[in-house]
Structure formats: structure tokens, C-alpha cells
């Protein structure tokens, strides 16, 4: 690493050579020379010179820390191996590597269900596209009819990076992109139909029912003459296929800035035939997600004539669906990496 | 939003049982979070008359009372006159008063939901007390513990306490989120209107509200408003009152507040809260004499200004919040919370009432900045109508005159910006509405649904001019009317028919399909799929040799453990190893498919590039780390070459050059024991052992090896076609060959050499061949050489090969090897 500032550069050189010789490597991090740099930093005027010098000093400290930790790690000596060989030298045939037994294999239940869900939608004629894990405010909010500073943004508890980028809180971030890319299809008489599975993030404290990281699937459908009844029928058809039996859907009024009207949708409980059980909290219905008719502002933002075309969108959490399906008691198992959990899902 | 059903019933008929009403509200207004049967808390509690109150024989501060409950309670012990003996410690107990009696067997309301306390008949200093006479605090109606609750209503002994004060109520809690765009529904009036609408009844707001009545004016106090912020406060109405007597509110008002979860304070403050609960308009009362100047100003705060709030906290203000001033210094945080210096208290005589309209976005920003989430903030952030301020003041001042004995003492000051105007009509057609609902509603039906909730609808054939009432700030475009009609009509009635679409197939995301394919292959080969968080902590980055500055950093992370986006998948995957290896899993192979990011690498839209990766970790609780390497390599060869048809080349990690995202991935590896995987000249991944700090910090077991692959390039290289060979009717011949070669020659170099020789022969003579490594051997006494054996399987599509022919071929191969590689056939 090279340092632009002469003073920093000189001290870096000195400290590094000291490090090679010294017994107590950590002592270098408490060295008076390094402290002097920090003291000097405080005397600089705020603004550009101070920030620049500060960055250099911090970089030096980081480099030293890394060198110290490298130096203090026990350097076990390993014999060099032929990295291109299929097995080691003099290894008898019965000790050579083989694929592990398929008995102990497993597939992550979230991914398995996602694959199944995507498969159903693809058969219904929806294209699947994956969501992003880092995006800008425009796709998270503005393109979806959330004006800046709009209180509706509060509902999303979004993680924000230093640069003002966001960890998406819904896979609707792909809506504007997909609508824009496919608006030509509409003119050719083809509907826009897509589902977007992906990982989303909410700034929520962890407990058995809440994760800050989870999976969502959003769908959109735009064409001429599309109405709210089409929306309900589409969700109903998908869920009935997924559960392999007739499911009833009910929608309740809700509020989202990107749909008008907006709804929450619930499915009749397939576990008790609406008789009431602990899965549906004895209501006979399971709330699954949100939906609505795409707001004309969202269509307009993508360059689609909202007078001519209408559409619907819906979204739901995959984690919750999987928890219901397998009666999984704790959402935290999903990202735990615990093989006791994972190996139950072959 | 907590709504009292009894209060709603004052404005509309409710002809459904509570359960049915709650279901209907859920279906047509908003999700109901909870329904509380409020009256349950007061079961068994009766109003009683204190007939006599005598000093307790054995205690100075206690009284022995005889009370009359009209003979209602059937269990309690009575004296010969039918009266009930109760010991009471309250100072204000007097013969003749009406009080609330908690009989034996009933629960003290204030303890419900905490640690329920059931009253019993018991002796107090030798005298039996049959239950207790209750204070407001015990009845969960305020903080006052000093004396008995005094029944201030005409009532007779034996009346149910709950009934007398409308505590026999249901509180319906509707999710606030539902009403993000419905400012009117944060008041009882708004919810009552909707209840009427969804039960097909015509609603009429009280005239004082719908007619925008102005308060009666008076004289005696000088008062003025100076609003510097007409954009942020489109309307600022205020009026002063004099000769106020501050004291507790009538119990019925207190009850109304308590039911909504608001603590009663005094008659002035309670009245402002009461009117807010009714109309959704937050109102604030200032002590006129503490304001001193008689002026309410509004301006933006300046950095460094201080403001002591009603909650006792002193804010150091930044620039840009709306403050209410006395003309100079801040006395309140506009739309959020009043100031302590001008608080109405017991000594207040004169007041100014502010009824203003604050910008929703700035109110939200201020609330977030100072962490103040008040009832006023909840309401202003939904965008209250500026047209309701005078009506609210009219009703409030009338109420205050009755309750406090005061009088309006100024003119109404009403500073209004030119933007404040009635809602314009929205033009929509029945066809437009029906098209979006999939319904066929007649124009008359639509008109009726909307008029029930006080819209004005002018129908002209198919066209409707829909004028929303002034309190509806959410109806601006035709689609808003669609929502209103659909909701009031009932979404459950909409026909459910699938859209018709063309048979053109939908496009497929091939990368997603590729990922699904990888899962199938790996999990089909004994591996376990894992998902880990996209975020990591600084320590893990450093262990992996990754500079935290190379990660996108989350500034509002939940915990320091989750503040950096990951730069490669392996560190998070490795962090799952220790628990599993100690948890009874001796040998396993886990993998994850995911995204990583490298700070500064952006695409053409200036967004961070998302690198698609597959990481695999093999871990076993055995020694011999080299075996782990070959195990992972086997999986890589199996997955990429055997299953996906991608030819690979392995080069030592040391000395390899990397892109910056490649460098981040590489630093998680032990350089001397790792390799870069290439297809031709394109790097596709890195394989090897974890670096020493990961090994140490994550307490990895003896055998741990890993690979991280770049899916984007592999996806392009993967062969979808099987390399089919026509079935050969001529037999193939196996022949083994062993070469003793210099030890520094890699297996790859040797194999490639043999392959190239066989290729040449194949080109010349049309052979087909396969090559398999059988053995790699090194004598303990000769570390300079190693012996490698291969099995060559040869065939020819047109003839049976002779042994002689095969021997010759291998002979020439051996000669070439000696020539070029200094390798001897053994």
C-alpha cells in the first residue's frame, strides 16, 4: 500500500520495518508514532485537508491491523499439493475422493418452494425475473408513486447505505424496469406478465416470526381491459394449483401507493377447510399478501398509456407460505445454516 | 385507530351484531387488529349510595360505611335494613354520595391484563368489608388515587356503573396502515360515516361539521397569528377564551378518552383531545397569559434554538422544523407537540386555541428527526383537510364554554393560503369504473353508494362528475373513485374470471433456470443447500482478508453484525461450519447460490454490479487437509465438466492476477493451497483451503476446503447439448500407461500432454479415446519424481483395433513424453 501524504508514508515505512523485528506485534498498534498522526489530525482545519489526512491515517491503521493479525496467526506449514491432480500422491484407491451419499443431500425449502411457485406461474404464462439485492431510491419508491418524504415510506423500514442506496424491502423494485422493457409488447397485442422472486430486507428485530431477510414474489399483469376480478381469479388459480385443491380467495381493502385500489388477500385455510385451526388462528382464513390495480402513475412512469391499459400486481412472502405448509415454528431456521433443519428437506 | 362502537352509534345506526360488523369492516374498510369488549372490565360493579359513614373503631383513617345497592347484588351479606357494610379509607367518603362499588367476586379493573386482583369480603382491623368503594385509578379511569370516584351523573343505587358511563362498549382497533390515505378515518365521525356507507345507509355529518360553521366570536383578549409559512401551514385558525376554570373533566369525557387510550389531564386539554378523536383534527390550547404577547407565530426553526416540550424534554432544534412562536421564541413544535412554557395548568384563566393544518411530509420528517410520535403526528401525516379548522373550533369552543365556564374572548383569526379550496369534481364514467372492477354497475347504483358517504354526484348519461366532500383529501383521479365504489359495493361480489391472453410463450429467465439446474446437480450429489444473510460484520470481512471499505455499508443496520454487504459468499458460508461440525455432522458439503457486491463497481445505470456466485464448502472432522481440497475439486469437475461440459484448467493462486471483485474472493483462500479455475483464458472460480485467519477465527475443522464460482460466466459457458457419440459396434481396448516424470510437472501438464498426443493420433487415424487417471505414486526415496498411471480406452468407428496397433500408439506416446517432458515409461 502506498500513501500520498509524506508524513504518513514515512511513518508507515518505519512501523512496518519495526513490525518485522518486534516480538509483541500488537504493540505496534499502540505506537507513539501512530498516535502522533492522530494528534496531528486534530490540529488540521475541518474539510478537505482533514478528511484526506484522516483517510490516510485510517488506512494505515487498517493495514497495520491486518499485518498484525496475519503475523499472529499460527502459520501451520502445509506441504505443497498438486492443485491440478484428481487426488493426492500415494493415496490408495479406497481413500480417494468420491461424491457424498445422496442420502444426506438436501435442498433449501425456500428455494424448492420458490422453484415450484415460479414453475406454476411460468405455466400460466408469466415470465420470471430475479430481483436485485441493492437498488436505488427511484426503483424502491419514486417509480412506484411514493413521493419523496411521503409518510407511506415509513411502512417499509428500509436499510440504507452510506451512498443512499437501499436494500430492497419489496421485489416491486423490478416493476418499473420490466414495464419499461416490455411496453412494446402491449402495442403488439401481447400482455405484460411477469413474476419476480427475490430476497428482500426489512429493518426489523429478529424473533420467531420476524426476519430482516426474507423472500418475496411479486407478479404483474398489464393489458387492455384488465380488472380487479382478473386479479382475484389469477391468485386463486395459482394458489389452487400450488395446494392441489380448490382455494377460496378474499380481498380486503388496503393501502399501497403503487396500486389503486389496493387490497390484502387471504386464502381459505387448506389445513382445516375453514373450520378453524392453529395455522389460521381459528379464523378459517390465512392472510398471505398485498395486491391491487397498478396505479396509473406507475404505468405512466414506465411510459405506458394508463388510459388505454390497466393492470394488476400482487406480492407475498415465500417464507410465510413455507412455514405454513410445513408447520415450521421459527423463521430464523431458514438462514441458520443448521443441518439439523436443512436435512429434513430432501 | 381505536374506535368506540357506542360513539359510532351516536352518528349512525348499527344494525349488525358486533361480530358481523367487525367482519364487514375488515372486508370493506380495513383490517381489524383487535376488538376489546370494554364492558367486561366493569362486570359486577354497581353504583351505590353511601347511607352512612362512621369512623372505624380501630383505625384513625378508615371509615365504616353502610351502602345501598338497590338490592341488586344477590351474593353479598346485608344487615337487617338490607344495607352492605364496607370499610373505606378515602378522605372524601360522605353520607349521601353516589360511588362505584366493587363487590366481592369482582375484579379491580385497573389490575385486569396485569395481575388480576379479585375482591373478597375480608376483615379490616376487625370490621368486615364487603368489597370496596373505588377510586378513579382503581377503575382504570385516570391517575387520581386520592379519593373515591364521585358519580357526577343522575343515577340511582343499583345501576350498572358501566352502563351509566357508556363503558359497556366495544373498542374496535383498525390498523393505522389502512388509513395511510384516509385522514378522515382517524376520527370517530369518519369511521361512523364509513360504517354507514358499507351497510348501505345514508350518512349525514353533524351540521356544524359539514356546514363548516365558524365559531361565535367575543372580545376581551388581544390575539393575532403571524404565519410565515403559508405553503407548509396552508391554514392557521385560532381563537382566544377568557375566564376559564381549569379542573377535571366530566367523567363522561374522561371515559371517552380512556377508551381511546388517551390519559385525561384537565378539562381544557381533554376537550381538545376529545374533538380530535371525533374529527381527526389535532388542536392545541395555550395558556394565554404565559404566551404574554397574544401572538401565535409560525416559522422554521433555527439551529441551536431550544424548546422545552410538554413531555418534559428540552429539544435542541436544528434548522427547518416548523415552530410555533410567541412572535419571537419557539413555544411549540408545530403539528407535533406543544411546549411546556405555555402549558394549560390548574391556574390557567385564559387560553388561545390553535387549530391549524400542517404539511404531512414535513411533519413526518420532524417527527422522525426528533423521535416524537404523537397522536397529532399520526393524524397530520395523513394529510388532514384544511377546510375543517373553523368547524372544529366552533364545536370545541361551545363545549369549552359549557365545561369550563369560560367565554370566547376574541375574533376568529383565520390565516388561510390561497391554495385552500373545496375539492374539484373528478370526471369519471360508469364504463371506466366497471371496466376496472369487472362489474356492470348502473350509474344510479354508483351514485347511491357515493352519496351515502356524502360525495356529490352529478350524472349525465354515462358520465359522472364526482365531488368528494372537503374532508376527503385522497380522491384526486378517476381511479380513486373506482376504489371508493368497489369498496362500498363489496369486493367479494366481483366476478372472478381469468384474463384472456395470447398463446405467445412468456420469456424465461435463463440465469434463474441455470441456478435451479445447479441445485439439482449438487443436491443430487449429496450436497446440502444453505442460505445465509447478505450482510456480514467487519470482523468476518477482516478474517477473510477483505477491506471493509470494499463493502457497501448500511448506515441504519440492526446491529454491527449486519452492517456490510458481503464481497464474497464463502465467509458467510464458512461461518456456518463450526456449529454443524460440533453438532454431530462429521462430514458434509454445503453450498449457497447468491449475490455479492464490490464497492465502486457499478453498471451503466450507476448501480452496484451484482455478481452471481456459487460457493461450496466441504468440512470433515478428520485430519489430512489435502483430501478436502481434492474432494471439492471432484465436485467442481463433476459439476462443471461432467454435467455442464465446461473444460477446466487449474493454475496456482499465487502469481495470479485478479479483478477487484476477484481479489476480494481470492483473499479468503490460503494462497499456497489454492488454485484459480479457468476455462481457456477466462477465470471462472477459485478453489482451495480457507486462509489461516478464517481457519482460526471461525474454528474450522481439520478438513475444510472451498470453492467460489462466478455464475455469470459459467452460465454463458454451460453446454445445453450432450456431446453424443454414435454407438460403436467395434469393441474398445483398454491399455494402461505409467510415466515417471519430474515431480514439478503438474498432473494437468502431464495429462494435457498425453491428451494432445492422443488427439493428434485421433486426427490422423480416426480413433476415439478416453483417458482416466489410475494412480499417482511417489517413492519415499525419490522426491524428485512421481509416477502417474492412466488408463487409455481406445476404439475406432470402422474396425476392431489390434493389440499391436495400440501398443505402437502408446510407444510413440512414451517416446514423445521422454523427449518433451523427460518422463520415462515404467
Short mmCIF file of C-alpha atoms in Angstrom, two decimals, chain B residues 437-739:
data_model
loop_
_atom_site.label_atom_id
_atom_site.label_comp_id
_atom_site.label_asym_id
_atom_site.label_seq_id
_atom_site.Cartn_x
_atom_site.Cartn_y
_atom_site.Cartn_z
CA UNK B 437 -63.91 -3.70 -11.41
CA UNK B 438 -65.07 -6.27 -13.94
CA UNK B 439 -68.62 -5.36 -12.89
CA UNK B 440 -71.70 -3.94 -14.52
CA UNK B 441 -72.97 -1.38 -12.05
CA UNK B 442 -75.66 1.08 -13.14
CA UNK B 443 -74.94 4.74 -12.81
CA UNK B 444 -77.74 5.10 -10.19
CA UNK B 445 -76.19 2.41 -8.05
CA UNK B 446 -72.78 4.08 -8.19
CA UNK B 447 -74.35 7.44 -7.37
CA UNK B 448 -76.12 5.99 -4.35
CA UNK B 449 -73.01 4.29 -2.99
CA UNK B 450 -71.06 7.53 -3.17
CA UNK B 451 -73.82 9.76 -1.88
CA UNK B 452 -74.18 7.54 1.18
CA UNK B 453 -70.76 8.83 2.29
CA UNK B 454 -71.58 12.40 1.32
CA UNK B 455 -69.99 12.67 -2.12
CA UNK B 456 -71.88 14.83 -4.58
CA UNK B 457 -72.52 13.06 -7.86
CA UNK B 458 -73.86 14.75 -10.99
CA UNK B 459 -74.76 12.09 -13.53
CA UNK B 460 -75.16 12.88 -17.18
CA UNK B 461 -75.77 9.68 -19.05
CA UNK B 462 -72.71 7.52 -18.59
CA UNK B 463 -70.60 10.39 -17.31
CA UNK B 464 -70.32 11.20 -13.65
CA UNK B 465 -68.94 14.33 -12.05
CA UNK B 466 -67.97 13.16 -8.57
CA UNK B 467 -67.23 15.84 -5.99
CA UNK B 468 -65.58 14.45 -2.87
CA UNK B 469 -66.57 16.10 0.42
CA UNK B 470 -63.99 18.53 1.80
CA UNK B 471 -62.61 16.09 4.38
CA UNK B 472 -61.57 13.61 1.69
CA UNK B 473 -58.09 14.70 0.60
CA UNK B 474 -57.40 11.35 -1.09
CA UNK B 475 -59.77 11.49 -4.08
CA UNK B 476 -57.99 13.14 -6.98
CA UNK B 477 -58.19 10.90 -10.01
CA UNK B 478 -60.77 8.62 -11.60
CA UNK B 479 -59.03 5.51 -10.21
CA UNK B 480 -59.62 6.84 -6.68
CA UNK B 481 -63.34 6.82 -7.42
CA UNK B 482 -63.05 3.25 -8.68
CA UNK B 483 -61.60 2.22 -5.32
CA UNK B 484 -64.36 4.00 -3.44
CA UNK B 485 -67.12 2.39 -5.48
CA UNK B 486 -65.55 -1.08 -5.37
CA UNK B 487 -65.07 -0.93 -1.64
CA UNK B 488 -68.53 0.39 -0.81
CA UNK B 489 -70.08 -2.13 -3.19
CA UNK B 490 -68.09 -5.03 -1.77
CA UNK B 491 -65.06 -6.63 -3.41
CA UNK B 492 -66.36 -10.09 -2.56
CA UNK B 493 -69.09 -9.60 -5.15
CA UNK B 494 -66.72 -9.05 -8.08
CA UNK B 495 -66.77 -11.80 -10.71
CA UNK B 496 -63.58 -13.87 -10.64
CA UNK B 497 -62.53 -14.59 -14.21
CA UNK B 498 -59.00 -15.17 -15.54
CA UNK B 499 -57.71 -12.66 -18.09
CA UNK B 500 -57.59 -13.82 -21.69
CA UNK B 501 -54.13 -13.90 -23.18
CA UNK B 502 -52.44 -14.85 -26.41
CA UNK B 503 -50.56 -18.12 -26.81
CA UNK B 504 -47.20 -16.41 -27.31
CA UNK B 505 -44.96 -18.03 -24.67
CA UNK B 506 -43.62 -15.86 -21.90
CA UNK B 507 -39.90 -15.17 -21.94
CA UNK B 508 -37.83 -17.18 -19.48
CA UNK B 509 -35.03 -16.01 -17.19
CA UNK B 510 -32.32 -18.44 -18.22
CA UNK B 511 -29.99 -17.50 -15.40
CA UNK B 512 -32.68 -18.37 -12.87
CA UNK B 513 -33.26 -21.69 -14.64
CA UNK B 514 -29.47 -22.26 -14.56
CA UNK B 515 -29.43 -21.73 -10.80
CA UNK B 516 -32.25 -24.23 -10.38
CA UNK B 517 -30.22 -26.67 -12.52
CA UNK B 518 -27.14 -26.22 -10.31
CA UNK B 519 -29.23 -27.02 -7.23
CA UNK B 520 -30.50 -30.16 -8.86
CA UNK B 521 -27.00 -31.33 -9.72
CA UNK B 522 -25.41 -30.52 -6.37
CA UNK B 523 -28.22 -31.74 -4.17
CA UNK B 524 -28.36 -34.81 -6.37
CA UNK B 525 -24.72 -35.40 -5.48
CA UNK B 526 -25.02 -35.41 -1.69
CA UNK B 527 -24.64 -31.67 -1.03
CA UNK B 528 -26.73 -29.51 1.31
CA UNK B 529 -28.12 -26.19 0.15
CA UNK B 530 -27.71 -23.33 2.60
CA UNK B 531 -28.89 -19.72 2.62
CA UNK B 532 -27.06 -17.11 4.68
CA UNK B 533 -27.56 -13.38 5.16
CA UNK B 534 -26.39 -10.92 2.54
CA UNK B 535 -24.85 -8.86 5.33
CA UNK B 536 -21.71 -9.54 7.33
CA UNK B 537 -19.72 -7.87 10.09
CA UNK B 538 -16.39 -6.14 9.97
CA UNK B 539 -14.58 -8.93 11.81
CA UNK B 540 -15.60 -11.52 9.28
CA UNK B 541 -14.53 -9.29 6.41
CA UNK B 542 -11.15 -8.81 8.04
CA UNK B 543 -10.76 -12.53 8.72
CA UNK B 544 -11.41 -13.12 5.04
CA UNK B 545 -8.75 -10.53 4.23
CA UNK B 546 -11.36 -8.23 2.73
CA UNK B 547 -11.17 -4.47 3.25
CA UNK B 548 -14.45 -3.24 4.80
CA UNK B 549 -14.15 -0.19 2.55
CA UNK B 550 -14.79 -2.58 -0.33
CA UNK B 551 -18.29 -3.28 1.00
CA UNK B 552 -21.43 -1.19 0.75
CA UNK B 553 -22.09 -0.08 4.29
CA UNK B 554 -25.58 0.08 5.81
CA UNK B 555 -25.93 3.15 7.93
CA UNK B 556 -29.06 2.05 9.83
CA UNK B 557 -28.06 -1.55 10.41
CA UNK B 558 -29.92 -3.55 13.05
CA UNK B 559 -26.66 -4.49 14.70
CA UNK B 560 -22.96 -4.20 13.91
CA UNK B 561 -23.18 -7.83 12.82
CA UNK B 562 -25.18 -6.86 9.79
CA UNK B 563 -23.67 -3.66 8.55
CA UNK B 564 -21.73 -4.62 5.43
CA UNK B 565 -22.84 -6.15 2.16
CA UNK B 566 -20.72 -9.21 1.51
CA UNK B 567 -17.93 -9.21 -1.04
CA UNK B 568 -17.91 -12.96 -1.48
CA UNK B 569 -20.14 -15.81 -0.35
CA UNK B 570 -17.55 -18.03 1.30
CA UNK B 571 -17.02 -16.18 4.59
CA UNK B 572 -20.73 -16.36 5.49
CA UNK B 573 -20.91 -19.97 4.40
CA UNK B 574 -17.79 -20.82 6.45
CA UNK B 575 -19.33 -19.15 9.49
CA UNK B 576 -21.98 -21.91 9.48
CA UNK B 577 -19.39 -24.68 9.68
CA UNK B 578 -18.31 -24.75 13.32
CA UNK B 579 -21.82 -25.19 14.75
CA UNK B 580 -22.56 -28.03 12.36
CA UNK B 581 -19.22 -29.76 12.80
CA UNK B 582 -19.63 -29.67 16.56
CA UNK B 583 -23.30 -30.52 16.28
CA UNK B 584 -22.87 -34.10 15.19
CA UNK B 585 -22.15 -33.69 11.49
CA UNK B 586 -18.76 -35.25 10.78
CA UNK B 587 -18.65 -34.78 7.05
CA UNK B 588 -20.76 -32.68 4.75
CA UNK B 589 -20.68 -30.39 1.75
CA UNK B 590 -22.74 -27.22 1.86
CA UNK B 591 -23.33 -24.73 -0.90
CA UNK B 592 -25.02 -21.42 -1.47
CA UNK B 593 -26.06 -19.56 -4.59
CA UNK B 594 -26.19 -15.81 -4.04
CA UNK B 595 -25.17 -12.28 -4.94
CA UNK B 596 -22.11 -10.29 -3.87
CA UNK B 597 -21.11 -6.68 -4.41
CA UNK B 598 -17.91 -4.74 -4.61
CA UNK B 599 -17.92 -1.09 -3.58
CA UNK B 600 -17.31 1.16 -6.57
CA UNK B 601 -18.10 -1.34 -9.31
CA UNK B 602 -21.23 -0.01 -10.98
CA UNK B 603 -23.17 -0.72 -14.14
CA UNK B 604 -24.27 1.74 -16.82
CA UNK B 605 -27.15 2.92 -14.60
CA UNK B 606 -24.63 3.71 -11.83
CA UNK B 607 -26.00 0.84 -9.75
CA UNK B 608 -23.69 -1.62 -8.00
CA UNK B 609 -22.96 -4.63 -10.17
CA UNK B 610 -24.47 -7.77 -8.72
CA UNK B 611 -22.12 -10.72 -9.08
CA UNK B 612 -23.85 -14.10 -9.18
CA UNK B 613 -21.85 -16.67 -7.27
CA UNK B 614 -21.91 -20.27 -6.18
CA UNK B 615 -19.86 -21.19 -3.14
CA UNK B 616 -19.20 -24.69 -1.87
CA UNK B 617 -17.60 -25.71 1.42
CA UNK B 618 -16.58 -29.21 2.36
CA UNK B 619 -15.90 -29.87 6.02
CA UNK B 620 -14.95 -33.03 7.85
CA UNK B 621 -13.76 -33.77 11.34
CA UNK B 622 -10.75 -35.72 10.07
CA UNK B 623 -7.12 -34.79 9.54
CA UNK B 624 -5.34 -34.63 6.17
CA UNK B 625 -6.43 -31.30 4.72
CA UNK B 626 -5.21 -32.18 1.23
CA UNK B 627 -8.02 -34.71 0.93
CA UNK B 628 -10.50 -31.89 1.46
CA UNK B 629 -9.07 -30.00 -1.47
CA UNK B 630 -9.44 -32.96 -3.80
CA UNK B 631 -12.96 -33.60 -2.57
CA UNK B 632 -14.03 -30.10 -3.56
CA UNK B 633 -12.14 -30.37 -6.82
CA UNK B 634 -14.01 -33.56 -7.57
CA UNK B 635 -17.29 -31.67 -7.13
CA UNK B 636 -16.10 -28.85 -9.38
CA UNK B 637 -15.02 -31.29 -12.09
CA UNK B 638 -18.24 -33.24 -11.71
CA UNK B 639 -20.47 -30.17 -11.79
CA UNK B 640 -18.73 -28.12 -14.44
CA UNK B 641 -17.05 -30.62 -16.72
CA UNK B 642 -19.06 -33.77 -16.41
CA UNK B 643 -22.50 -32.23 -16.08
CA UNK B 644 -22.17 -28.88 -17.80
CA UNK B 645 -19.50 -29.74 -20.36
CA UNK B 646 -17.12 -26.93 -19.42
CA UNK B 647 -13.41 -27.84 -19.83
CA UNK B 648 -11.32 -26.54 -16.95
CA UNK B 649 -7.75 -25.65 -16.24
CA UNK B 650 -6.26 -25.13 -12.75
CA UNK B 651 -3.49 -22.60 -12.13
CA UNK B 652 -1.79 -21.78 -8.81
CA UNK B 653 -3.41 -18.90 -6.96
CA UNK B 654 -0.01 -17.41 -6.20
CA UNK B 655 1.01 -15.20 -9.03
CA UNK B 656 -2.50 -14.93 -10.48
CA UNK B 657 -3.88 -11.50 -11.33
CA UNK B 658 -7.40 -10.58 -10.31
CA UNK B 659 -10.10 -8.01 -10.95
CA UNK B 660 -11.06 -6.19 -7.74
CA UNK B 661 -14.10 -8.40 -7.07
CA UNK B 662 -11.95 -11.43 -7.86
CA UNK B 663 -9.31 -10.21 -5.40
CA UNK B 664 -11.94 -10.00 -2.64
CA UNK B 665 -12.95 -13.58 -3.33
CA UNK B 666 -9.31 -14.73 -3.53
CA UNK B 667 -8.29 -13.27 -0.20
CA UNK B 668 -10.43 -15.85 1.62
CA UNK B 669 -8.05 -18.56 0.37
CA UNK B 670 -4.76 -19.98 1.62
CA UNK B 671 -2.53 -18.93 -1.27
CA UNK B 672 -0.17 -21.93 -1.29
CA UNK B 673 -3.02 -24.41 -1.21
CA UNK B 674 -5.36 -22.87 -3.72
CA UNK B 675 -5.92 -22.54 -7.43
CA UNK B 676 -7.68 -20.37 -9.93
CA UNK B 677 -10.05 -22.26 -12.20
CA UNK B 678 -10.04 -21.25 -15.86
CA UNK B 679 -11.97 -22.14 -18.91
CA UNK B 680 -9.47 -21.34 -21.64
CA UNK B 681 -8.29 -17.83 -20.68
CA UNK B 682 -11.39 -16.93 -18.67
CA UNK B 683 -11.22 -17.29 -14.87
CA UNK B 684 -14.41 -18.90 -13.57
CA UNK B 685 -13.62 -19.54 -9.94
CA UNK B 686 -11.17 -20.09 -7.11
CA UNK B 687 -10.69 -23.34 -5.24
CA UNK B 688 -8.61 -24.21 -2.23
CA UNK B 689 -8.33 -24.06 1.52
CA UNK B 690 -9.56 -21.21 3.73
CA UNK B 691 -6.87 -18.72 4.72
CA UNK B 692 -5.30 -19.05 8.14
CA UNK B 693 -7.26 -16.30 9.89
CA UNK B 694 -10.61 -17.70 8.72
CA UNK B 695 -9.47 -21.11 9.84
CA UNK B 696 -8.58 -19.76 13.24
CA UNK B 697 -11.36 -17.20 13.78
CA UNK B 698 -14.15 -19.47 12.63
CA UNK B 699 -12.66 -22.55 14.36
CA UNK B 700 -12.89 -24.56 11.18
CA UNK B 701 -12.36 -28.32 11.44
CA UNK B 702 -9.19 -30.03 10.21
CA UNK B 703 -10.51 -30.77 6.78
CA UNK B 704 -12.15 -27.76 5.25
CA UNK B 705 -11.93 -26.79 1.60
CA UNK B 706 -13.90 -24.43 -0.52
CA UNK B 707 -14.63 -23.05 -3.93
CA UNK B 708 -16.30 -19.88 -5.14
CA UNK B 709 -17.53 -19.82 -8.73
CA UNK B 710 -18.68 -16.97 -10.92
CA UNK B 711 -22.09 -17.98 -12.21
CA UNK B 712 -22.43 -15.30 -14.84
CA UNK B 713 -19.52 -16.61 -16.88
CA UNK B 714 -20.34 -20.27 -16.22
CA UNK B 715 -23.89 -19.64 -17.33
CA UNK B 716 -22.59 -18.49 -20.70
CA UNK B 717 -20.22 -21.45 -20.99
CA UNK B 718 -22.53 -24.23 -19.88
CA UNK B 719 -23.38 -26.64 -22.65
CA UNK B 720 -27.00 -27.39 -23.08
CA UNK B 721 -26.21 -30.05 -25.68
CA UNK B 722 -24.93 -33.52 -24.81
CA UNK B 723 -21.71 -34.46 -26.64
CA UNK B 724 -23.23 -37.55 -28.18
CA UNK B 725 -21.09 -40.27 -29.73
CA UNK B 726 -22.67 -42.73 -32.12
CA UNK B 727 -22.78 -46.23 -30.66
CA UNK B 728 -19.76 -48.22 -31.82
CA UNK B 729 -20.26 -51.82 -32.95
CA UNK B 730 -16.49 -52.46 -32.71
CA UNK B 731 -15.08 -53.21 -29.24
CA UNK B 732 -12.82 -50.79 -27.41
CA UNK B 733 -9.45 -51.67 -25.96
CA UNK B 734 -8.07 -50.66 -22.54
CA UNK B 735 -4.38 -50.11 -22.14
CA UNK B 736 -2.60 -48.66 -19.10
CA UNK B 737 0.44 -46.42 -19.26
CA UNK B 738 2.65 -45.25 -16.39
CA UNK B 739 5.12 -42.36 -16.66
#
